[in-house]
XYZ file of C-alpha atoms in Angstrom:
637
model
C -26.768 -25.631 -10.242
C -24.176 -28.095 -9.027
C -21.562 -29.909 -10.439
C -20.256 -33.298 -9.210
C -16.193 -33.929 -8.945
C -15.465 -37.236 -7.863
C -12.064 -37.366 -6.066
C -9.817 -40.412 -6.210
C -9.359 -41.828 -2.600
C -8.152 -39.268 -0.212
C -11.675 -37.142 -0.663
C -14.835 -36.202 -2.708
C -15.640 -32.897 -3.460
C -18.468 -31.015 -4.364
C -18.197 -27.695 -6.447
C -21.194 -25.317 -6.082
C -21.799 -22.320 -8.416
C -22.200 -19.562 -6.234
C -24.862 -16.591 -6.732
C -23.380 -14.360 -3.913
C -20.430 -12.894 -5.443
C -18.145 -15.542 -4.083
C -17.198 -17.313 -7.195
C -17.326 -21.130 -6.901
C -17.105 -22.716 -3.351
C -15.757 -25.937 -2.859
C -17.071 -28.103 0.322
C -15.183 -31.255 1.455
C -17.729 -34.033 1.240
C -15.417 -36.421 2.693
C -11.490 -37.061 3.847
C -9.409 -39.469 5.540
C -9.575 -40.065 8.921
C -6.353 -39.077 10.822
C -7.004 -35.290 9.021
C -10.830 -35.792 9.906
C -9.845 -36.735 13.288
C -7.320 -33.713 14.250
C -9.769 -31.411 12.394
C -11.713 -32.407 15.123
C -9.464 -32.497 17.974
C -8.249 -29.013 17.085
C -11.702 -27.346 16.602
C -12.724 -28.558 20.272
C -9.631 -26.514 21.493
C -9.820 -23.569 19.328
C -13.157 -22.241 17.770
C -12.629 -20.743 14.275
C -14.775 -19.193 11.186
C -17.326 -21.844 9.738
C -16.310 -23.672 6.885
C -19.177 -21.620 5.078
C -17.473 -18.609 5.102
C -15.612 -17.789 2.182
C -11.884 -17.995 2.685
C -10.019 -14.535 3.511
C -7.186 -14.592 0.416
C -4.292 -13.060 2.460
C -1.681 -15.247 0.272
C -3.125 -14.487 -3.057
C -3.652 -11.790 -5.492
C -4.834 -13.697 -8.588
C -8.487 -12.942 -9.264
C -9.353 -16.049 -10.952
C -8.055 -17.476 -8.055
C -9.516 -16.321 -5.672
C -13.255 -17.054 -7.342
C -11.889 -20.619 -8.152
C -11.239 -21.247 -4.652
C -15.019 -19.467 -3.521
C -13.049 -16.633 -1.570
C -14.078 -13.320 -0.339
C -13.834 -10.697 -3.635
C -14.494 -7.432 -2.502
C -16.563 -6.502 -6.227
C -14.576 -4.124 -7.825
C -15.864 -4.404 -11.329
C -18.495 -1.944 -11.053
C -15.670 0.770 -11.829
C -14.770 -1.095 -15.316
C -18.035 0.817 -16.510
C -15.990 4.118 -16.096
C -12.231 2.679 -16.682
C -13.442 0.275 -19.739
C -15.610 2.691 -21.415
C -15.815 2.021 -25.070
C -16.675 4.526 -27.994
C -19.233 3.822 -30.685
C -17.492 3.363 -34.157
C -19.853 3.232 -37.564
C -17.459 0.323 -38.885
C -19.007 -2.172 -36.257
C -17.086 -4.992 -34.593
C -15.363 -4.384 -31.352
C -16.005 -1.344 -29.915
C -12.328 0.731 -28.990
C -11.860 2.193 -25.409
C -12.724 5.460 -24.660
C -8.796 6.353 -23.260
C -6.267 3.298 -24.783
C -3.714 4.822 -21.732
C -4.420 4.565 -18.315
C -2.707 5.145 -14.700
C -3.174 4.295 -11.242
C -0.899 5.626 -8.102
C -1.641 3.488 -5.039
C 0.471 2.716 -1.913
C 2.248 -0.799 -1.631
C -0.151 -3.764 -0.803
C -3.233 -1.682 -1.666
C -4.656 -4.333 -4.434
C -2.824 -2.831 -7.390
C -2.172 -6.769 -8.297
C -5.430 -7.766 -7.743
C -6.687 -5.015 -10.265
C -4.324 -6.260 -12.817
C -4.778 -9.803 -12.256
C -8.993 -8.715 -13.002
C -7.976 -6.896 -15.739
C -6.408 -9.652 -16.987
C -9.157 -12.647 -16.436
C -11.568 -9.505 -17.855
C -9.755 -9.780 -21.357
C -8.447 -13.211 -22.054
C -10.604 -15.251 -19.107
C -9.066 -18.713 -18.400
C -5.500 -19.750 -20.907
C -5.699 -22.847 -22.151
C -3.330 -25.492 -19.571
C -4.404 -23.415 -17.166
C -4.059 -25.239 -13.340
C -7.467 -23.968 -13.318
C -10.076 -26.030 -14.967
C -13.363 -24.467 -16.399
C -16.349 -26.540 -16.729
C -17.021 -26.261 -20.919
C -21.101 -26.856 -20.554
C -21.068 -23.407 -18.816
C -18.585 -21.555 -20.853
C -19.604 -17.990 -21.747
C -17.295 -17.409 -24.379
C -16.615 -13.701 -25.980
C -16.607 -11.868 -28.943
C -12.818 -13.392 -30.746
C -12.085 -15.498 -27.764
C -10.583 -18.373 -29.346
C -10.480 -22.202 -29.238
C -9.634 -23.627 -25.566
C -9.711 -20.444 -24.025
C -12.871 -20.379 -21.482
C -15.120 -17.569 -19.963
C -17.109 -19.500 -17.114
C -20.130 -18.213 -16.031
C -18.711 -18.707 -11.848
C -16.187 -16.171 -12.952
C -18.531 -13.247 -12.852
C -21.863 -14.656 -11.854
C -22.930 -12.616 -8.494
C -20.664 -9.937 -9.311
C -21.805 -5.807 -11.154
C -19.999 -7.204 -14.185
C -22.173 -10.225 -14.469
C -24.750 -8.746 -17.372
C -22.696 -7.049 -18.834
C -19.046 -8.623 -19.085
C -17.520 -9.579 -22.632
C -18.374 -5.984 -24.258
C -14.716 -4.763 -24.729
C -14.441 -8.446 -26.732
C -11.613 -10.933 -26.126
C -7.896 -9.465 -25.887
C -4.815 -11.077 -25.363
C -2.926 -9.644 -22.201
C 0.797 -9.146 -21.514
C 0.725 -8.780 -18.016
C 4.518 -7.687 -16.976
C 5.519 -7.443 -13.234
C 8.191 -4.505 -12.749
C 8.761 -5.403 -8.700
C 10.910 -8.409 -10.714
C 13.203 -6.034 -12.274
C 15.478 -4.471 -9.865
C 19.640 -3.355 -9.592
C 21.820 -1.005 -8.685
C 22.703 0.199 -12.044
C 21.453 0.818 -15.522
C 22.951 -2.533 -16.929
C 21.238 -4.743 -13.893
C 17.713 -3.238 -14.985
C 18.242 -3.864 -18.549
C 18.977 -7.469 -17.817
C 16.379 -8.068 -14.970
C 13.991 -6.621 -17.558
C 15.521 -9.099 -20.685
C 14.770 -11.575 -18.126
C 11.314 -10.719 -17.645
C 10.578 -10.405 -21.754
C 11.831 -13.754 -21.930
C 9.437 -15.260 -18.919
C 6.793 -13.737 -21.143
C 7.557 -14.712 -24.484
C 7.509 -18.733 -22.883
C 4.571 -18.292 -21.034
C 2.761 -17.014 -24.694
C 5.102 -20.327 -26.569
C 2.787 -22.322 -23.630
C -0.669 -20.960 -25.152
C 0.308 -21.765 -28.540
C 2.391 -18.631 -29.846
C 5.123 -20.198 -32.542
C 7.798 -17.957 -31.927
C 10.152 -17.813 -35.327
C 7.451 -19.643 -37.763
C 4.185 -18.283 -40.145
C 6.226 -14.218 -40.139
C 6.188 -14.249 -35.907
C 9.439 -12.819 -34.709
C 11.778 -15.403 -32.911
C 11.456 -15.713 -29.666
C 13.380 -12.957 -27.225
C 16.404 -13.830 -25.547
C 17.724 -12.453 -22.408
C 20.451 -10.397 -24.207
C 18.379 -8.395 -26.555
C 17.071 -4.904 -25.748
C 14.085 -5.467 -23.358
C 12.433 -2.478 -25.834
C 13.319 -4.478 -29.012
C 11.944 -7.736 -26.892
C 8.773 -6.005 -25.852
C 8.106 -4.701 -29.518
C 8.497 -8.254 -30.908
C 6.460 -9.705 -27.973
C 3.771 -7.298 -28.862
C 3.917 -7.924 -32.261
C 4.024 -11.586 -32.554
C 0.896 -12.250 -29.939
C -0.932 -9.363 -32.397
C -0.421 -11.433 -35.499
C -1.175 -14.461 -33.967
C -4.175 -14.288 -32.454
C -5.103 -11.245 -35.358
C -6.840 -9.090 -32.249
C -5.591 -6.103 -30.364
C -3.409 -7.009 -27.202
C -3.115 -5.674 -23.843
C -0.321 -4.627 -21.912
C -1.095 -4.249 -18.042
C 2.495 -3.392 -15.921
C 2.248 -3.658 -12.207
C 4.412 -1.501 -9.901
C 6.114 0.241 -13.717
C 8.111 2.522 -10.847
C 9.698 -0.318 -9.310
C 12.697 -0.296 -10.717
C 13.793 3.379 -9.690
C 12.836 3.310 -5.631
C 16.421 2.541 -5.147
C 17.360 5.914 -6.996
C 15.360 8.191 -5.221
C 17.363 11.432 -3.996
C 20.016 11.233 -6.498
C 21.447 8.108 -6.534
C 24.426 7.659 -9.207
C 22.906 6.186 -12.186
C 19.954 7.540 -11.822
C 19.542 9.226 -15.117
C 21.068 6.041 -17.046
C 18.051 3.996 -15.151
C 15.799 6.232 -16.346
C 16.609 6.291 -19.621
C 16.538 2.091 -20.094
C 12.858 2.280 -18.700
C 11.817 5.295 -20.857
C 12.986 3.460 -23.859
C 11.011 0.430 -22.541
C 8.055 2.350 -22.368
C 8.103 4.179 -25.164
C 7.600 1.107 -27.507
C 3.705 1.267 -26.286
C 3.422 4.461 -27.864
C 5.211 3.250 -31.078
C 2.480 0.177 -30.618
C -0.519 1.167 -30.519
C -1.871 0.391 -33.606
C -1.725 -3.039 -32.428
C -3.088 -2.388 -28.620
C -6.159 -2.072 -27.152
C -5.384 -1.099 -24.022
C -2.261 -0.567 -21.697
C -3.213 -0.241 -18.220
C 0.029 0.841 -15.458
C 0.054 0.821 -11.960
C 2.661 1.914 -9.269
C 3.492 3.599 -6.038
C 4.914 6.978 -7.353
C 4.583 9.966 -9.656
C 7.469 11.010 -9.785
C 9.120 10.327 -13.151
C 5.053 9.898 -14.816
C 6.180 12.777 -16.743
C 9.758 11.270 -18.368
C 9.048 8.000 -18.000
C 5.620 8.159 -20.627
C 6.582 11.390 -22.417
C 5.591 9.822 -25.332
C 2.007 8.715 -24.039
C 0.628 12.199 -24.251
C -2.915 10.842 -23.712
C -2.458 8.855 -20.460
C -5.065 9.305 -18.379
C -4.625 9.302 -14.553
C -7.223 7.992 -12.374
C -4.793 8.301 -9.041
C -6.932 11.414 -7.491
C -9.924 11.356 -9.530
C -13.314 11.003 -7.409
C -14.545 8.103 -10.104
C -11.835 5.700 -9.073
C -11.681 7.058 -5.044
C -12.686 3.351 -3.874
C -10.998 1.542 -6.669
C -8.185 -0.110 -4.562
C -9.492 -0.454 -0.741
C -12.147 -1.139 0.970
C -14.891 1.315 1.631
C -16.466 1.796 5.634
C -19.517 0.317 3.416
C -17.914 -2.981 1.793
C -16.964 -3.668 5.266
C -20.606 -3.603 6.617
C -21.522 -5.524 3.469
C -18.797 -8.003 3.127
C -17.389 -8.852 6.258
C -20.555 -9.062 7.824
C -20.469 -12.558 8.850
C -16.966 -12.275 10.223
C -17.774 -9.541 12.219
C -20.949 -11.088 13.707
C -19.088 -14.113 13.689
C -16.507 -12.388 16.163
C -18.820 -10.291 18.321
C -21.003 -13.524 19.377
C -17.196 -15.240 20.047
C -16.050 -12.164 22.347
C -19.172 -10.045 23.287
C -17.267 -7.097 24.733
C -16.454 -6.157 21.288
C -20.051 -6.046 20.376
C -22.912 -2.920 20.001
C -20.784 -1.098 17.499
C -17.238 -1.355 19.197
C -15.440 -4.121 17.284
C -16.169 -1.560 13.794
C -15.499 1.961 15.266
C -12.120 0.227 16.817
C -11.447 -1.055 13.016
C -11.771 1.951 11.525
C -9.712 4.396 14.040
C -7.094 1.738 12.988
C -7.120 0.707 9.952
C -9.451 2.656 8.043
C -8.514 6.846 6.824
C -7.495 6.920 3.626
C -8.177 9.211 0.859
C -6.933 10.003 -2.195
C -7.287 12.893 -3.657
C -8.288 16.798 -2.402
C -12.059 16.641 -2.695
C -13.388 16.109 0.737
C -16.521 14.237 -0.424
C -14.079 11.071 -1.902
C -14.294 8.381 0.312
C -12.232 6.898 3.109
C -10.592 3.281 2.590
C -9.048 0.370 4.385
C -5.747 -0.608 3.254
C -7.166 -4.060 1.956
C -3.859 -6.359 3.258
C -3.546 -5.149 6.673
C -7.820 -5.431 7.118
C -7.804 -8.834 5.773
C -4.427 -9.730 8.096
C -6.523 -8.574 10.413
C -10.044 -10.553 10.128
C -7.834 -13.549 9.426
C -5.784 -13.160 12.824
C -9.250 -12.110 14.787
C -10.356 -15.963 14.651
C -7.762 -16.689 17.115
C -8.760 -15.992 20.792
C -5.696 -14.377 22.092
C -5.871 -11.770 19.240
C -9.346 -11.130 20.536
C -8.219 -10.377 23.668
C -5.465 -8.087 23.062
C -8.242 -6.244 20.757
C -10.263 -5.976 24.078
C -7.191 -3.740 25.110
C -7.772 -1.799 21.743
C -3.917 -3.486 20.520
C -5.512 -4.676 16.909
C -2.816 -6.328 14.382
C -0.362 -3.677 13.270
C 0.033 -5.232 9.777
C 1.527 -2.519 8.003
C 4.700 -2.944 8.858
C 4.640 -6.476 6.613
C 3.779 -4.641 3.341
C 6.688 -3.265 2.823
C 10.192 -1.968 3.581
C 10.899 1.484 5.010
C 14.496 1.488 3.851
C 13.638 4.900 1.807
C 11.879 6.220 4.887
C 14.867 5.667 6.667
C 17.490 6.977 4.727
C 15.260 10.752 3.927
C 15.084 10.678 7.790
C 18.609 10.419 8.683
C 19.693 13.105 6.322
C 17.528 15.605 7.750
C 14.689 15.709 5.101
C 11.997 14.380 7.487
C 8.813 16.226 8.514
C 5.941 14.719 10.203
C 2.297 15.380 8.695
C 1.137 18.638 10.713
C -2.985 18.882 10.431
C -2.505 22.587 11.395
C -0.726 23.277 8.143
C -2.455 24.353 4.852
C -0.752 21.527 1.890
C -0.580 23.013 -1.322
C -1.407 19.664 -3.331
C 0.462 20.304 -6.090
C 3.277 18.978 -4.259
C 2.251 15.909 -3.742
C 1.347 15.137 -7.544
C 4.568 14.788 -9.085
C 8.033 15.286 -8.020
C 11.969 14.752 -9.599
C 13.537 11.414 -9.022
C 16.987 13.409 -7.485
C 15.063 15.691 -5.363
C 12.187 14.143 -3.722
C 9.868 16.200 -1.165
C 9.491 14.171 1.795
C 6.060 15.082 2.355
C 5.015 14.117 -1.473
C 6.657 10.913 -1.351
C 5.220 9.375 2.212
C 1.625 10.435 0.841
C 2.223 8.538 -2.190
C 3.960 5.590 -0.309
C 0.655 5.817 2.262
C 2.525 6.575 5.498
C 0.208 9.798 5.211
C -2.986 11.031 3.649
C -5.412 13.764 2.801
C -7.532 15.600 4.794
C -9.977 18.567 4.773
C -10.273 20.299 1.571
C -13.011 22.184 0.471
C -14.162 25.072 2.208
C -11.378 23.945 4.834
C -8.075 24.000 4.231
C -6.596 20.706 2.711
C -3.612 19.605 5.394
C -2.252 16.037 5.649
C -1.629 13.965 8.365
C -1.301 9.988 9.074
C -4.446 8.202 7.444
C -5.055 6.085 10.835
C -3.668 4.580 14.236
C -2.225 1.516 12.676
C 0.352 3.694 10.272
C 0.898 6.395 12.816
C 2.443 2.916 15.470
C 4.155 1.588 12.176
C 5.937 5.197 11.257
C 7.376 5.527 14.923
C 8.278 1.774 14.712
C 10.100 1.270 11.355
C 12.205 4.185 12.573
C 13.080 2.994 16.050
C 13.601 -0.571 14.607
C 16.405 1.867 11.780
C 18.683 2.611 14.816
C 18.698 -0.890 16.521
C 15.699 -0.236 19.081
C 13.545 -3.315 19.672
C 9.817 -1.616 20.244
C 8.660 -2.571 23.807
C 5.737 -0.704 25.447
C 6.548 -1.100 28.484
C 9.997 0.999 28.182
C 8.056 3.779 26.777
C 5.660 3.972 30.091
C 8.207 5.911 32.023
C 9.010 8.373 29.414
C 5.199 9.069 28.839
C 4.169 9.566 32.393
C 6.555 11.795 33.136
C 5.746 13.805 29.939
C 1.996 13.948 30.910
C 2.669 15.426 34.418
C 5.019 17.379 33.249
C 8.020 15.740 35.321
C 10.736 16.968 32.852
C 13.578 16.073 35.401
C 11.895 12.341 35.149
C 12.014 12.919 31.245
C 14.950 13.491 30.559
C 16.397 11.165 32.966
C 14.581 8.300 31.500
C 15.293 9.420 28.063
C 18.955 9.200 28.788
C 19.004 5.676 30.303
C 17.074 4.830 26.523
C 19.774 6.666 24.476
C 22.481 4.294 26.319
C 21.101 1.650 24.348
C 21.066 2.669 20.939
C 23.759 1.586 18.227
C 25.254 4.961 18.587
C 27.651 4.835 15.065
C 24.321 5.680 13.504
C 23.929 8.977 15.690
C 26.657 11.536 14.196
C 24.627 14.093 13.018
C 21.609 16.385 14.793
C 19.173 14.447 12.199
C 18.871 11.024 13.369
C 18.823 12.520 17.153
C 15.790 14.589 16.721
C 14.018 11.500 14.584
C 14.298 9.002 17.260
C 13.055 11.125 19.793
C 10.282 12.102 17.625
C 9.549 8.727 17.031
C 9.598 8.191 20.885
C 7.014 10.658 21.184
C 5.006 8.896 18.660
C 5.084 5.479 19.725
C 4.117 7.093 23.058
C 1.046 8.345 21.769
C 1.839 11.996 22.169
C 0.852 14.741 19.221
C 3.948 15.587 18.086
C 5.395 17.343 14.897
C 8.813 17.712 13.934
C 10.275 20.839 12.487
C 7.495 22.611 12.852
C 6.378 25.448 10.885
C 5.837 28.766 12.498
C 6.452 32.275 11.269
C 9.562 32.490 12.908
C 11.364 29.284 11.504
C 10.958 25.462 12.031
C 10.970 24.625 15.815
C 12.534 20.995 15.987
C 9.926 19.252 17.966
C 6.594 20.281 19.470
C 4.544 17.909 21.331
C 1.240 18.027 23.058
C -0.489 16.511 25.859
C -3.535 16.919 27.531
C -2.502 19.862 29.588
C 1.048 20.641 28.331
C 2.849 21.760 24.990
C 6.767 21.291 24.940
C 8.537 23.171 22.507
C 11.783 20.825 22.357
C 15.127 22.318 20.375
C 17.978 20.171 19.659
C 21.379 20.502 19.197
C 24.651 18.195 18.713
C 27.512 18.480 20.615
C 27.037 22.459 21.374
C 25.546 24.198 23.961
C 22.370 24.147 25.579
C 22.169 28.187 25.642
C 22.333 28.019 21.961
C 19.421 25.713 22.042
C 17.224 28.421 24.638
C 18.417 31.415 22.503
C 16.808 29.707 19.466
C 13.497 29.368 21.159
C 13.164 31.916 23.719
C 14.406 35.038 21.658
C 15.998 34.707 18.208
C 13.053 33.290 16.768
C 10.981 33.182 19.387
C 9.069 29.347 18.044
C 6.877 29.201 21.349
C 5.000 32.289 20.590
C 2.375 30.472 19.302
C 1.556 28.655 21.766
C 1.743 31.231 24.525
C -2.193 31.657 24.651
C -4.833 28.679 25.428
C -5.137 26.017 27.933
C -2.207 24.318 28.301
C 1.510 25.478 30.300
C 3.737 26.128 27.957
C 7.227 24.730 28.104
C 10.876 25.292 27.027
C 13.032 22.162 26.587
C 16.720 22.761 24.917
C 18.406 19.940 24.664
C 21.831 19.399 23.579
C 23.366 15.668 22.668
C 26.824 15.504 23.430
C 29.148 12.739 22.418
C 32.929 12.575 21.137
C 33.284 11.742 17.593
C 35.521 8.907 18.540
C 34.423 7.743 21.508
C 32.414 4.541 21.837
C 30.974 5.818 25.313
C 26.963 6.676 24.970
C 25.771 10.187 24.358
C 25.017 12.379 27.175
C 21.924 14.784 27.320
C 22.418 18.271 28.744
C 19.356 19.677 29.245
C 17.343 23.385 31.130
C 13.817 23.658 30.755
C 11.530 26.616 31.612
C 7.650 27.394 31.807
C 7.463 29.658 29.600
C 3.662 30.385 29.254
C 1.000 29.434 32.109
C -2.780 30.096 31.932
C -3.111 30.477 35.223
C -0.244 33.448 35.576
């Protein structure tokens, strides 16, 4: 079925209602010649996806959206069957939801919005004013869905939800974004978060809410308690439209990143958000569902003390694949892209252009059972189809260097600052992970391991019958670690520096090493090097960005060796010290607790390197390196 829309002038369009899960497409018909004409002139130059293909939504997580503009929607609504579930009532009506509270930890940029903006067309469907227009002869309109509100049938035709959508009924949502509400203090969150109840209250004034008229509450201002605002919010949409609301909160931890490891005014932070929160307890007679998504579970437990029936779908096997892409959605839905790509650069074809994408971008999983699948981070793998069209991304890809789009999805500022006070310990695959530890942990005293698997810098692995370790989910995050830490201490990432340095590690040229390794100290902004800490994380992140296996502090019997790195024939066990002695590095190693005797047995010559930094606390001359080395295993002896 088509439906004509005439434009005026510049173009004519033509909407089609798509049956393949891509929403409505819309196909220029027609447009004025000097953008015809360097249309043209461009596409002679540069050959790029057909206009067929459904756009790749890399600026946009709004779900309506996306299927208004045709674009590529991986279908996630299948899991609303699970999530949505409703319980049978003898009164009739709408049916109420199996759990009213619900929780999802996923790592920044990993579709959390997207779920909440589908959550919220699921409910309400199209708002009346809406810069979206639905087409009324194909409105599928829901069970209380009122006048002017719309339900088109593009909006789910194609998709799992298609048969079956409108059972939960129609639902006002309050949909409140907590990466807007930010500060350094108790007061500044309180007032970011008035802020936001009063964007909210106007955007419900817009759809017909009469704030202060027929018993509604008036309408919030900024300087009322955001819990008093939120109560009255909920409370006024209830009465007006005489249904159940929703509340869906994206990123509800936002507000408290900046407190992490016992930042003054933590507790005072804590306690405006807890208060916030607890009004959806005090609510719920007049909710149907509240829905919360964020990075962290760390203050889950103080933060909804009062929801003591909030359900957590972060590591549960049912919602594994509900954020990211599966290795099976990629087959299915990029398929055209891909093919697209391989006919464009055939070296990449016969099954290399997908095992390349999933070394580096694919790897993570969620929770300890080994049979849950492993996903894509959805930004950086549609960052990367996008920037594939282009020819000199192609080529670099030919050199397996794919996108490293990580890096854009967030900032490592908390990274950083756990790193340079010591508390920094890369993943080790060897190591048994007790996963307790990475379920929950206190806002003053974070575990660095816990918090980078809940941030996605690393992942799950094994389980089972194996032991469960951790370790980074793929290539692309493994780069992006060693990067965002180099890039902490004023060191511009360049390849070709780190060519030296890795050589010389491979043959086992220590002399070369270290003398390499010095001239790349020289350049570092050294009033961020005062302490043994940020010493031993650059040069693991060196070792890193080098491509070498290495693990920092790591865990033996004995004690915590400060670096051990492998290559192909050689393990270094590396000790560290700051501005003392070298000999107090080898006694460490070689006989007080004796860190290389793990390694003394297998393939690979074992070496000693002690290393000692050595600079004057109020000098501005660079560090020097002082620095013995010794085989101290061979398999040949």
């Amino acid at each position: 079925m088509e439906v004509r829309r005439d434009g005026t002038g510049a173009h004519t369009g033509q909407w089609r209602i798509a049956g393949n899960g891509f929403g409505r497409s819309f196909q220029l018909a027609g447009c004025n010649k000097p953008r015809c004409a360097l249309g043209r002139q461009y596409r002679r130059n540069i050959k790029m996806y057909p206009r067929q293909f459904p756009p790749l939504h890399t600026g946009s997580s709004e779900f309506i959206e996306i299927r208004d503009q045709g674009g590529l929607y991986v279908d996630k609504t299948g899991f609303f069957r699970k999530l949505l579930e409703v319980t049978p009532v003898k009164s009739g009506g709408i049916l109420p939801l199996a759990h009213k509270f619900q929780f999802l930890a996923r790592p920044r940029r990993f579709g959390k919005s997207l779920l909440v903006s589908t959550l919220e067309a699921w409910f309400q469907g199209i708002p009346p004013n809406s810069a979206v227009s639905a087409d009324d002869a194909h409105n599928r309109p829901v069970v209380s869905q009122p006048q002017k509100w719309s339900n088109p049938d593009w909006l789910w035709q194609g998709l799992d939800s298609d048969e079956w959508h409108g059972v939960n009924g129609w639902h006002p949502v309050l949909r409140i974004d907590m990466s807007t509400v930010s500060g350094p203090s108790a007061a500044a969150i309180q007032g970011a978060l008035g802020l936001e109840m009063v964007r909210l209250a106007r955007g419900w004034a817009r759809r017909g809410v009469p704030w202060g008229t027929d018993y509604l509450p008036p309408i919030p201002q900024r300087s009322d308690k955001p819990a008093m605002a939120l109560r009255n919010i909920i409370d006024g949409v209830y009465h007006h439209f005489q249904t159940t609301v929703v509340v869906v909160v994206d990123e509800y931890d936002a507000p408290l990143h900046r407190f992490i490891g016992g930042v003054e005014g933590a507790d005072e932070a804590l306690e405006v958000l807890h208060d916030f929160y607890t009004v959806l307890k005090a609510s719920q007679g007049q909710l149907y569902l509240v829905f919360l998504t964020g990075i962290s579970r760390f203050s889950r437990v103080n933060l909804f003390s009062a929801l003591n029936n909030l359900v957590d779908w972060s590591d549960r096997p049912i919602a594994a694949a509900l954020c990211g892409f599966t290795q099976n959605e990629l087959e299915t839905y990029f398929t055209p892209y891909l093919e697209w790509i391989e006919s464009e650069t055939p070296e990449l074809a016969g099954g290399h252009l997908r095992d390349s994408l999933r070394t580096h971008y694919n790897g993570y999983r969620f929770g300890p059972d080994p049979e849950m699948p492993q996903v894509y981070n959805p930004f950086t793998l549609l960052e990367c189809m996008r920037l594939m069209e282009e020819p000199g991304t192609r080529r670099r890809a030919l050199a397996d260097d794919f996108p490293n789009m990580w890096a854009l999805s967030g900032s490592p500022t908390l990274l950083v600052k756990l790193v340079q006070q010591g508390k920094s310990r890369l993943p080790d695959p060897s190591l048994p992970w007790d996963y307790r530890q990475g379920t929950a942990y206190r806002l003053d005293a974070p575990d660095f391991t816990a918090l980078m698997l809940q941030s996605g810098y690393y992942t799950l692995k094994g389980g089972g019958e194996a032991s469960l370790t951790v370790d980074f989910p793929n290539r692309e995050v493994r780069d992006t670690y060693a990067r965002d830490l180099l890039a902490a201490y004023g060191i511009d990432f360049n390849p070709a520096r780190l060519q030296p340095l890795q050589a010389a590690l491979v043959n086992g040229d220590i002399e070369t090493w270290v003398r390499e390794l010095t001239t790349f100290f020289h350049g570092l902004a050294h009033q961020n090097l005062t302490t043994e800490a940020p010493y031993r994380a650059v040069l693991q992140s060196l070792l890193i960005a080098m491509g070498v296996d290495a693990h920092a502090e790591k865990s033996v019997w004995s004690g915590d060796a400060d670096l051990v790195a492998a290559t192909t024939d050689q393990t270094y066990v590396m000790e560290l010290k700051f501005n003392r002695s070298v000999a107090a590095a080898r006694e460490q190693v070689v006989h007080q607790k004796a860190y290389a005797e793990g390694w003394t047995h297998g393939s690979r010559t074992v070496f000693g390197v002690y290393l000692n930094f050595r600079r004057e606390a109020a000098s501005n001359t660079p560090p020097t390196i002082e620095c013995e080395w010794e085989i101290l295993y061979s398999p040949s002896a």
